[in-house]
């Protein structure tokens, strides 16, 4: 049911709480139990449930790491192209393979790294 | 002393791009010289500004320890950060536009129509007032001191026409005609290349450019317009028979013979070209034979079939014949 607007639950007892009410010390065991419940509500999930986290710091980190991984893969393609171009008349990559490499390098770098990261 | 000797080769390696027949830093044409001037002015200016700005940052952040008035800071920021850049960039814009080489200035007479094929260059010379073109391939010759107009188009894919020593690039599009004009200032042999990825052998689509004094050029053009020279020698004669028997004439034209094919490069005067296979080989008899026998090894995915089952003596005869087509 809706808990806002006119459906707000009516406060029971004295509202707002008075200074005396607020000065009453909380039972230590009760306080510990409340802290524990709060902490567990905000804890990072463990095990396989780790991947269900919705905290956007975490999701952002995964996003950036994936983009970085794509950058490294595209970088490997670039290094292999450099091997081909290192000496004249090299036969390390044939023409067709070289063309595939620079196409994939460009697409991966732009769409999987640059656009997601920046 | 030994340390200097280590540096020398490294420096030479760095400077190897500064000279040569394909260097923008070694111009031989009017447009290329203008572009080099623009580049050098901007380079010097940018170095001065870079040192100046970093120097100022170093000075004000680290070296100088006195406090500065707010008014001084404001004057420096507004003067150095708004007024100065506006003036410099405006001046640069006006100057740059005024000297920008007019790459599409109309030519002084000679028009060369270029059609980009995969992966070679179809060339038609249209001298001023001509009704029919002089057809050639893979090499361009033009007179020094006059502006030659290039009308560029392409057969299937996008290519780009670039002679670094003479001027800038101009793309060649199928179904569309673009134009660039170039004015060489020195006679010599230069190298140009395709500057837009066009397929498997894009890197092997190269051409030679020979700039000549106007009289030499006119003499050459007359020779080029003539049909193929007569073959001399038994081997060349045998080669011409092989040429027609193997059906080479179905793709390659040799004016004055029965060969009238338009699919491949015109071979009427192939013997007098500076290179073979669109700039990728020295035009020796061995290389011509090697090319005919193994086209697909030398130029991946090329359309010309490889005649690798042709006996060696016939290959040499063909090569001799073609080398003699000067």
GROMACS .gro file of C-alpha atoms in nm:
model
  444
    1UNK     CA    1   0.000   0.000   0.000
    2UNK     CA    2   0.109   0.359  -0.049
    3UNK     CA    3   0.309   0.499   0.244
    4UNK     CA    4   0.322   0.864   0.134
    5UNK     CA    5   0.093   1.161   0.097
    6UNK     CA    6  -0.237   1.114   0.282
    7UNK     CA    7  -0.154   0.748   0.343
    8UNK     CA    8   0.125   0.840   0.582
    9UNK     CA    9   0.111   0.621   0.893
   10UNK     CA   10  -0.011   0.831   1.184
   11UNK     CA   11   0.252   0.860   1.458
   12UNK     CA   12   0.161   0.675   1.776
   13UNK     CA   13   0.235   0.837   2.111
   14UNK     CA   14   0.426   1.165   2.145
   15UNK     CA   15   0.559   1.325   1.828
   16UNK     CA   16   0.813   1.483   1.789
   17UNK     CA   17   1.015   1.297   2.057
   18UNK     CA   18   1.099   1.514   2.361
   19UNK     CA   19   1.452   1.571   2.488
   20UNK     CA   20   1.389   1.334   2.784
   21UNK     CA   21   1.272   1.061   2.551
   22UNK     CA   22   1.582   1.106   2.336
   23UNK     CA   23   1.812   1.104   2.641
   24UNK     CA   24   1.702   0.756   2.747
   25UNK     CA   25   2.008   0.531   2.681
   26UNK     CA   26   1.956   0.239   2.447
   27UNK     CA   27   2.024  -0.105   2.578
   28UNK     CA   28   2.373  -0.208   2.460
   29UNK     CA   29   2.262  -0.549   2.335
   30UNK     CA   30   1.971  -0.389   2.145
   31UNK     CA   31   2.210  -0.131   1.997
   32UNK     CA   32   2.448  -0.404   1.883
   33UNK     CA   33   2.160  -0.594   1.725
   34UNK     CA   34   2.042  -0.280   1.541
   35UNK     CA   35   2.392  -0.201   1.412
   36UNK     CA   36   2.431  -0.557   1.295
   37UNK     CA   37   2.104  -0.547   1.104
   38UNK     CA   38   2.196  -0.213   0.941
   39UNK     CA   39   2.539  -0.330   0.841
   40UNK     CA   40   2.404  -0.653   0.693
   41UNK     CA   41   2.149  -0.458   0.489
   42UNK     CA   42   2.429  -0.261   0.323
   43UNK     CA   43   2.693  -0.534   0.301
   44UNK     CA   44   2.832  -0.642  -0.029
   45UNK     CA   45   2.679  -0.971  -0.136
   46UNK     CA   46   2.915  -1.268  -0.120
   47UNK     CA   47   2.967  -1.572  -0.336
   48UNK     CA   48   2.791  -1.583  -0.668
   49UNK     CA   49   2.549  -1.319  -0.545
   50UNK     CA   50   2.840  -1.075  -0.570
   51UNK     CA   51   2.741  -1.018  -0.931
   52UNK     CA   52   2.392  -0.906  -0.827
   53UNK     CA   53   2.527  -0.588  -0.661
   54UNK     CA   54   2.351  -0.273  -0.776
   55UNK     CA   55   2.575  -0.016  -0.601
   56UNK     CA   56   2.686   0.194  -0.895
   57UNK     CA   57   3.042   0.232  -0.763
   58UNK     CA   58   3.071  -0.142  -0.804
   59UNK     CA   59   2.894  -0.153  -1.141
   60UNK     CA   60   3.105   0.139  -1.260
   61UNK     CA   61   3.422  -0.044  -1.166
   62UNK     CA   62   3.311  -0.354  -1.359
   63UNK     CA   63   3.225  -0.136  -1.658
   64UNK     CA   64   3.566   0.033  -1.659
   65UNK     CA   65   3.754  -0.292  -1.612
   66UNK     CA   66   3.568  -0.447  -1.906
   67UNK     CA   67   3.651  -0.147  -2.121
   68UNK     CA   68   4.015  -0.176  -2.014
   69UNK     CA   69   4.019  -0.543  -2.103
   70UNK     CA   70   3.885  -0.459  -2.450
   71UNK     CA   71   4.158  -0.200  -2.482
   72UNK     CA   72   4.423  -0.458  -2.402
   73UNK     CA   73   4.285  -0.703  -2.657
   74UNK     CA   74   4.275  -0.434  -2.926
   75UNK     CA   75   4.626  -0.339  -2.815
   76UNK     CA   76   4.746  -0.693  -2.879
   77UNK     CA   77   4.610  -0.666  -3.234
   78UNK     CA   78   4.806  -0.341  -3.271
   79UNK     CA   79   5.126  -0.505  -3.150
   80UNK     CA   80   5.083  -0.787  -3.401
   81UNK     CA   81   5.033  -0.529  -3.675
   82UNK     CA   82   5.353  -0.364  -3.563
   83UNK     CA   83   5.534  -0.696  -3.597
   84UNK     CA   84   5.414  -0.718  -3.957
   85UNK     CA   85   5.527  -0.363  -4.033
   86UNK     CA   86   5.860  -0.388  -3.853
   87UNK     CA   87   6.063  -0.501  -4.156
   88UNK     CA   88   5.999  -0.462  -4.531
   89UNK     CA   89   5.830  -0.746  -4.721
   90UNK     CA   90   5.736  -0.921  -4.398
   91UNK     CA   91   5.511  -1.227  -4.423
   92UNK     CA   92   5.396  -1.247  -4.062
   93UNK     CA   93   5.038  -1.149  -4.153
   94UNK     CA   94   4.903  -1.179  -4.505
   95UNK     CA   95   4.713  -0.888  -4.657
   96UNK     CA   96   4.370  -1.021  -4.571
   97UNK     CA   97   4.462  -1.101  -4.210
   98UNK     CA   98   4.624  -0.757  -4.166
   99UNK     CA   99   4.308  -0.590  -4.291
  100UNK     CA  100   4.098  -0.794  -4.048
  101UNK     CA  101   4.333  -0.698  -3.765
  102UNK     CA  102   4.315  -0.324  -3.820
  103UNK     CA  103   3.940  -0.336  -3.869
  104UNK     CA  104   3.892  -0.521  -3.540
  105UNK     CA  105   4.149  -0.302  -3.364
  106UNK     CA  106   3.963   0.011  -3.469
  107UNK     CA  107   3.615  -0.118  -3.391
  108UNK     CA  108   3.712  -0.263  -3.051
  109UNK     CA  109   3.910   0.045  -2.948
  110UNK     CA  110   3.632   0.284  -3.039
  111UNK     CA  111   3.314   0.102  -2.946
  112UNK     CA  112   3.431  -0.121  -2.663
  113UNK     CA  113   3.688   0.109  -2.503
  114UNK     CA  114   3.668   0.476  -2.599
  115UNK     CA  115   3.292   0.518  -2.608
  116UNK     CA  116   3.225   0.324  -2.283
  117UNK     CA  117   3.517   0.482  -2.099
  118UNK     CA  118   3.487   0.842  -2.222
  119UNK     CA  119   8.335   1.022  -2.816
  120UNK     CA  120   8.197   0.666  -2.839
  121UNK     CA  121   7.864   0.793  -2.710
  122UNK     CA  122   7.832   1.035  -3.002
  123UNK     CA  123   7.881   0.749  -3.245
  124UNK     CA  124   7.588   0.570  -3.087
  125UNK     CA  125   7.364   0.869  -3.137
  126UNK     CA  126   7.450   0.930  -3.499
  127UNK     CA  127   7.265   0.634  -3.651
  128UNK     CA  128   6.964   0.706  -3.432
  129UNK     CA  129   6.953   1.065  -3.551
  130UNK     CA  130   6.990   0.958  -3.911
  131UNK     CA  131   6.703   0.716  -3.864
  132UNK     CA  132   6.490   0.998  -3.733
  133UNK     CA  133   6.577   1.227  -4.020
  134UNK     CA  134   6.526   0.967  -4.291
  135UNK     CA  135   6.178   1.099  -4.358
  136UNK     CA  136   6.306   1.445  -4.436
  137UNK     CA  137   6.436   1.376  -4.784
  138UNK     CA  138   6.329   1.143  -5.056
  139UNK     CA  139   6.095   1.111  -5.345
  140UNK     CA  140   5.790   1.072  -5.127
  141UNK     CA  141   5.850   1.322  -4.850
  142UNK     CA  142   5.619   1.609  -4.764
  143UNK     CA  143   5.924   1.762  -4.599
  144UNK     CA  144   6.105   1.771  -4.932
  145UNK     CA  145   5.857   1.943  -5.165
  146UNK     CA  146   5.896   1.958  -5.541
  147UNK     CA  147   5.569   2.128  -5.623
  148UNK     CA  148   5.409   2.464  -5.553
  149UNK     CA  149   5.126   2.333  -5.332
  150UNK     CA  150   5.360   2.111  -5.132
  151UNK     CA  151   5.593   2.407  -5.065
  152UNK     CA  152   5.304   2.616  -4.939
  153UNK     CA  153   5.191   2.336  -4.713
  154UNK     CA  154   5.542   2.295  -4.576
  155UNK     CA  155   5.562   2.669  -4.499
  156UNK     CA  156   5.231   2.647  -4.316
  157UNK     CA  157   5.353   2.346  -4.121
  158UNK     CA  158   5.684   2.504  -4.020
  159UNK     CA  159   5.525   2.831  -3.910
  160UNK     CA  160   5.270   2.648  -3.697
  161UNK     CA  161   5.536   2.416  -3.556
  162UNK     CA  162   5.763   2.700  -3.448
  163UNK     CA  163   5.472   2.899  -3.312
  164UNK     CA  164   5.342   2.604  -3.116
  165UNK     CA  165   5.683   2.527  -2.970
  166UNK     CA  166   5.718   2.889  -2.857
  167UNK     CA  167   5.373   2.886  -2.702
  168UNK     CA  168   5.427   2.549  -2.535
  169UNK     CA  169   5.755   2.655  -2.379
  170UNK     CA  170   5.603   2.989  -2.283
  171UNK     CA  171   5.295   2.847  -2.112
  172UNK     CA  172   5.482   2.573  -1.931
  173UNK     CA  173   5.750   2.820  -1.837
  174UNK     CA  174   5.495   3.057  -1.692
  175UNK     CA  175   5.330   2.778  -1.497
  176UNK     CA  176   5.668   2.668  -1.364
  177UNK     CA  177   5.756   3.027  -1.275
  178UNK     CA  178   5.436   3.121  -1.100
  179UNK     CA  179   5.380   2.789  -0.925
  180UNK     CA  180   5.731   2.698  -0.818
  181UNK     CA  181   6.003   2.952  -0.884
  182UNK     CA  182   5.840   3.275  -0.778
  183UNK     CA  183   5.771   3.307  -0.407
  184UNK     CA  184   5.619   3.653  -0.380
  185UNK     CA  185   5.249   3.713  -0.357
  186UNK     CA  186   5.079   3.876  -0.650
  187UNK     CA  187   4.794   4.126  -0.643
  188UNK     CA  188   4.453   4.014  -0.760
  189UNK     CA  189   4.459   4.287  -1.025
  190UNK     CA  190   4.786   4.154  -1.168
  191UNK     CA  191   4.648   3.805  -1.181
  192UNK     CA  192   4.330   3.924  -1.351
  193UNK     CA  193   4.523   4.119  -1.614
  194UNK     CA  194   4.744   3.820  -1.684
  195UNK     CA  195   4.453   3.580  -1.717
  196UNK     CA  196   4.234   3.803  -1.931
  197UNK     CA  197   4.520   3.935  -2.140
  198UNK     CA  198   4.707   3.609  -2.178
  199UNK     CA  199   4.409   3.375  -2.176
  200UNK     CA  200   4.143   3.557  -2.379
  201UNK     CA  201   4.288   3.850  -2.573
  202UNK     CA  202   4.617   3.691  -2.680
  203UNK     CA  203   4.470   3.361  -2.805
  204UNK     CA  204   4.193   3.543  -2.992
  205UNK     CA  205   4.442   3.764  -3.171
  206UNK     CA  206   4.686   3.486  -3.250
  207UNK     CA  207   4.422   3.244  -3.375
  208UNK     CA  208   4.248   3.512  -3.581
  209UNK     CA  209   4.579   3.608  -3.740
  210UNK     CA  210   4.661   3.247  -3.809
  211UNK     CA  211   4.318   3.192  -3.965
  212UNK     CA  212   4.346   3.491  -4.196
  213UNK     CA  213   4.699   3.404  -4.301
  214UNK     CA  214   4.622   3.035  -4.342
  215UNK     CA  215   4.320   3.099  -4.560
  216UNK     CA  216   4.515   3.342  -4.774
  217UNK     CA  217   4.800   3.104  -4.848
  218UNK     CA  218   4.592   2.788  -4.858
  219UNK     CA  219   4.698   2.623  -5.178
  220UNK     CA  220   4.416   2.639  -5.421
  221UNK     CA  221   4.409   2.268  -5.481
  222UNK     CA  222   4.128   2.307  -5.725
  223UNK     CA  223   4.265   2.590  -5.933
  224UNK     CA  224   4.191   2.500  -6.296
  225UNK     CA  225   4.483   2.360  -6.489
  226UNK     CA  226   4.686   2.538  -6.754
  227UNK     CA  227   4.593   2.306  -7.033
  228UNK     CA  228   4.689   1.946  -6.976
  229UNK     CA  229   4.419   1.737  -6.812
  230UNK     CA  230   4.488   1.389  -6.684
  231UNK     CA  231   4.187   1.171  -6.612
  232UNK     CA  232   4.258   0.905  -6.351
  233UNK     CA  233   4.030   0.613  -6.271
  234UNK     CA  234   4.115   0.410  -5.964
  235UNK     CA  235   4.090   0.038  -6.019
  236UNK     CA  236   4.167  -0.246  -5.786
  237UNK     CA  237   4.464  -0.219  -5.759
  238UNK     CA  238   4.608  -0.004  -6.039
  239UNK     CA  239   4.565   0.333  -6.199
  240UNK     CA  240   4.394   0.391  -6.531
  241UNK     CA  241   4.539   0.705  -6.689
  242UNK     CA  242   4.413   0.917  -6.979
  243UNK     CA  243   4.610   1.214  -7.101
  244UNK     CA  244   4.393   1.489  -7.250
  245UNK     CA  245   4.623   1.760  -7.386
  246UNK     CA  246   4.460   2.098  -7.438
  247UNK     CA  247   4.222   2.082  -7.731
  248UNK     CA  248   4.241   1.707  -7.777
  249UNK     CA  249   3.941   1.507  -7.894
  250UNK     CA  250   4.063   1.170  -7.784
  251UNK     CA  251   4.275   1.072  -7.488
  252UNK     CA  252   4.613   0.904  -7.482
  253UNK     CA  253   4.561   0.599  -7.268
  254UNK     CA  254   4.828   0.474  -7.028
  255UNK     CA  255   4.846   0.321  -6.684
  256UNK     CA  256   5.022   0.328  -6.344
  257UNK     CA  257   5.255   0.620  -6.414
  258UNK     CA  258   5.205   0.993  -6.449
  259UNK     CA  259   5.424   1.237  -6.639
  260UNK     CA  260   5.369   1.609  -6.635
  261UNK     CA  261   5.551   1.924  -6.739
  262UNK     CA  262   5.732   2.140  -6.486
  263UNK     CA  263   5.612   2.493  -6.431
  264UNK     CA  264   5.252   2.457  -6.549
  265UNK     CA  265   4.953   2.344  -6.351
  266UNK     CA  266   4.822   2.004  -6.455
  267UNK     CA  267   4.464   1.921  -6.373
  268UNK     CA  268   4.373   1.571  -6.254
  269UNK     CA  269   4.011   1.458  -6.293
  270UNK     CA  270   3.970   1.170  -6.053
  271UNK     CA  271   3.711   0.900  -6.029
  272UNK     CA  272   3.700   0.534  -5.938
  273UNK     CA  273   3.560   0.209  -6.067
  274UNK     CA  274   3.431   0.024  -5.760
  275UNK     CA  275   3.566   0.144  -5.426
  276UNK     CA  276   3.701   0.465  -5.282
  277UNK     CA  277   4.068   0.535  -5.348
  278UNK     CA  278   4.271   0.848  -5.282
  279UNK     CA  279   4.530   1.014  -5.502
  280UNK     CA  280   4.839   1.141  -5.326
  281UNK     CA  281   5.176   1.261  -5.448
  282UNK     CA  282   5.336   1.383  -5.122
  283UNK     CA  283   5.618   1.573  -5.292
  284UNK     CA  284   5.377   1.773  -5.507
  285UNK     CA  285   5.063   1.841  -5.307
  286UNK     CA  286   4.783   1.710  -5.091
  287UNK     CA  287   4.546   1.415  -5.128
  288UNK     CA  288   4.218   1.398  -5.314
  289UNK     CA  289   3.976   1.110  -5.272
  290UNK     CA  290   3.844   0.921  -5.574
  291UNK     CA  291   3.482   0.809  -5.549
  292UNK     CA  292   3.291   0.573  -5.776
  293UNK     CA  293   3.019   0.760  -5.957
  294UNK     CA  294   3.163   1.100  -5.876
  295UNK     CA  295   3.439   1.312  -6.024
  296UNK     CA  296   3.679   1.504  -5.801
  297UNK     CA  297   3.959   1.729  -5.914
  298UNK     CA  298   4.303   1.831  -5.797
  299UNK     CA  299   4.561   2.040  -5.978
  300UNK     CA  300   4.936   2.019  -5.922
  301UNK     CA  301   5.223   2.236  -6.038
  302UNK     CA  302   5.565   2.069  -6.022
  303UNK     CA  303   5.862   2.300  -5.974
  304UNK     CA  304   6.149   2.056  -6.034
  305UNK     CA  305   6.208   1.779  -6.281
  306UNK     CA  306   6.252   1.441  -6.119
  307UNK     CA  307   6.095   1.109  -6.030
  308UNK     CA  308   5.861   1.096  -5.734
  309UNK     CA  309   5.642   0.838  -5.575
  310UNK     CA  310   5.272   0.855  -5.508
  311UNK     CA  311   5.033   0.609  -5.354
  312UNK     CA  312   4.673   0.526  -5.289
  313UNK     CA  313   4.575   0.694  -4.963
  314UNK     CA  314   4.237   0.535  -4.888
  315UNK     CA  315   4.200   0.171  -4.789
  316UNK     CA  316   4.060  -0.006  -5.093
  317UNK     CA  317   4.102  -0.377  -5.034
  318UNK     CA  318   4.359  -0.649  -4.987
  319UNK     CA  319   4.629  -0.488  -5.199
  320UNK     CA  320   4.577  -0.127  -5.100
  321UNK     CA  321   4.936  -0.109  -4.973
  322UNK     CA  322   5.058  -0.225  -5.315
  323UNK     CA  323   4.872   0.037  -5.520
  324UNK     CA  324   5.157   0.276  -5.582
  325UNK     CA  325   5.262   0.486  -5.878
  326UNK     CA  326   5.560   0.675  -6.012
  327UNK     CA  327   5.545   1.039  -6.114
  328UNK     CA  328   5.796   1.176  -6.360
  329UNK     CA  329   5.808   1.553  -6.393
  330UNK     CA  330   5.985   1.679  -6.704
  331UNK     CA  331   6.080   2.004  -6.870
  332UNK     CA  332   5.800   2.118  -7.105
  333UNK     CA  333   5.988   2.034  -7.425
  334UNK     CA  334   6.084   1.690  -7.301
  335UNK     CA  335   5.726   1.636  -7.196
  336UNK     CA  336   5.585   1.729  -7.536
  337UNK     CA  337   5.828   1.493  -7.706
  338UNK     CA  338   5.735   1.216  -7.466
  339UNK     CA  339   5.363   1.272  -7.513
  340UNK     CA  340   5.398   1.241  -7.889
  341UNK     CA  341   5.578   0.910  -7.843
  342UNK     CA  342   5.319   0.792  -7.594
  343UNK     CA  343   5.034   0.874  -7.831
  344UNK     CA  344   5.189   0.658  -8.102
  345UNK     CA  345   5.099   0.291  -8.131
  346UNK     CA  346   5.334   0.023  -8.002
  347UNK     CA  347   5.687   0.019  -8.141
  348UNK     CA  348   5.776  -0.265  -8.375
  349UNK     CA  349   5.919  -0.573  -8.206
  350UNK     CA  350   6.280  -0.655  -8.287
  351UNK     CA  351   6.453  -0.982  -8.216
  352UNK     CA  352   6.337  -1.340  -8.236
  353UNK     CA  353   6.257  -1.371  -7.865
  354UNK     CA  354   6.041  -1.061  -7.867
  355UNK     CA  355   5.866  -1.180  -8.180
  356UNK     CA  356   5.797  -1.515  -8.014
  357UNK     CA  357   5.676  -1.324  -7.711
  358UNK     CA  358   5.426  -1.126  -7.915
  359UNK     CA  359   5.287  -1.449  -8.054
  360UNK     CA  360   5.255  -1.594  -7.701
  361UNK     CA  361   5.085  -1.271  -7.595
  362UNK     CA  362   4.813  -1.307  -7.852
  363UNK     CA  363   4.785  -1.684  -7.824
  364UNK     CA  364   4.735  -1.682  -7.447
  365UNK     CA  365   4.460  -1.424  -7.480
  366UNK     CA  366   4.645  -1.149  -7.298
  367UNK     CA  367   4.491  -0.908  -7.545
  368UNK     CA  368   4.149  -0.977  -7.403
  369UNK     CA  369   4.239  -0.766  -7.099
  370UNK     CA  370   4.542  -0.564  -7.203
  371UNK     CA  371   4.551  -0.325  -7.497
  372UNK     CA  372   4.861  -0.282  -7.710
  373UNK     CA  373   4.775  -0.015  -7.965
  374UNK     CA  374   4.867  -0.120  -8.315
  375UNK     CA  375   4.812  -0.491  -8.256
  376UNK     CA  376   4.503  -0.703  -8.223
  377UNK     CA  377   4.509  -0.663  -7.846
  378UNK     CA  378   4.232  -0.420  -7.752
  379UNK     CA  379   4.127  -0.530  -7.403
  380UNK     CA  380   4.029  -0.259  -7.153
  381UNK     CA  381   3.998  -0.473  -6.838
  382UNK     CA  382   4.361  -0.438  -6.732
  383UNK     CA  383   4.632  -0.175  -6.769
  384UNK     CA  384   4.723  -0.054  -7.115
  385UNK     CA  385   5.056  -0.210  -7.215
  386UNK     CA  386   5.135  -0.012  -7.531
  387UNK     CA  387   5.444   0.150  -7.380
  388UNK     CA  388   5.490  -0.061  -7.068
  389UNK     CA  389   5.862  -0.101  -7.138
  390UNK     CA  390   5.929   0.266  -7.078
  391UNK     CA  391   5.764   0.283  -6.736
  392UNK     CA  392   5.964   0.329  -6.418
  393UNK     CA  393   5.802   0.040  -6.237
  394UNK     CA  394   5.581  -0.262  -6.277
  395UNK     CA  395   5.258  -0.384  -6.124
  396UNK     CA  396   5.151  -0.038  -6.005
  397UNK     CA  397   5.477   0.062  -5.848
  398UNK     CA  398   5.570  -0.257  -5.671
  399UNK     CA  399   5.852  -0.401  -5.881
  400UNK     CA  400   6.159  -0.291  -6.073
  401UNK     CA  401   6.079  -0.332  -6.444
  402UNK     CA  402   6.338  -0.597  -6.528
  403UNK     CA  403   6.276  -0.892  -6.755
  404UNK     CA  404   6.302  -1.136  -6.463
  405UNK     CA  405   6.044  -0.937  -6.267
  406UNK     CA  406   5.804  -0.924  -6.559
  407UNK     CA  407   5.827  -1.301  -6.593
  408UNK     CA  408   5.788  -1.342  -6.217
  409UNK     CA  409   5.482  -1.118  -6.223
  410UNK     CA  410   5.307  -1.305  -6.504
  411UNK     CA  411   5.375  -1.641  -6.341
  412UNK     CA  412   5.281  -1.545  -5.985
  413UNK     CA  413   5.046  -1.248  -5.985
  414UNK     CA  414   4.857  -1.357  -5.676
  415UNK     CA  415   5.172  -1.402  -5.469
  416UNK     CA  416   5.291  -1.051  -5.549
  417UNK     CA  417   4.954  -0.883  -5.520
  418UNK     CA  418   4.700  -1.069  -5.307
  419UNK     CA  419   4.352  -1.107  -5.460
  420UNK     CA  420   4.455  -0.944  -5.787
  421UNK     CA  421   4.221  -0.999  -6.081
  422UNK     CA  422   4.491  -1.110  -6.324
  423UNK     CA  423   4.533  -1.487  -6.318
  424UNK     CA  424   4.873  -1.634  -6.244
  425UNK     CA  425   5.023  -1.811  -6.543
  426UNK     CA  426   5.230  -2.047  -6.332
  427UNK     CA  427   5.204  -2.341  -6.572
  428UNK     CA  428   5.352  -2.146  -6.860
  429UNK     CA  429   5.694  -2.288  -6.958
  430UNK     CA  430   5.991  -2.074  -6.860
  431UNK     CA  431   6.109  -2.000  -7.211
  432UNK     CA  432   5.767  -1.865  -7.308
  433UNK     CA  433   5.760  -1.650  -6.995
  434UNK     CA  434   6.099  -1.503  -7.084
  435UNK     CA  435   5.988  -1.444  -7.441
  436UNK     CA  436   5.678  -1.263  -7.319
  437UNK     CA  437   5.886  -1.058  -7.078
  438UNK     CA  438   6.134  -0.966  -7.351
  439UNK     CA  439   5.847  -0.860  -7.577
  440UNK     CA  440   5.688  -0.647  -7.308
  441UNK     CA  441   6.018  -0.492  -7.203
  442UNK     CA  442   6.066  -0.394  -7.564
  443UNK     CA  443   5.736  -0.205  -7.582
  444UNK     CA  444   5.905   0.126  -7.509
   0.00000   0.00000   0.00000
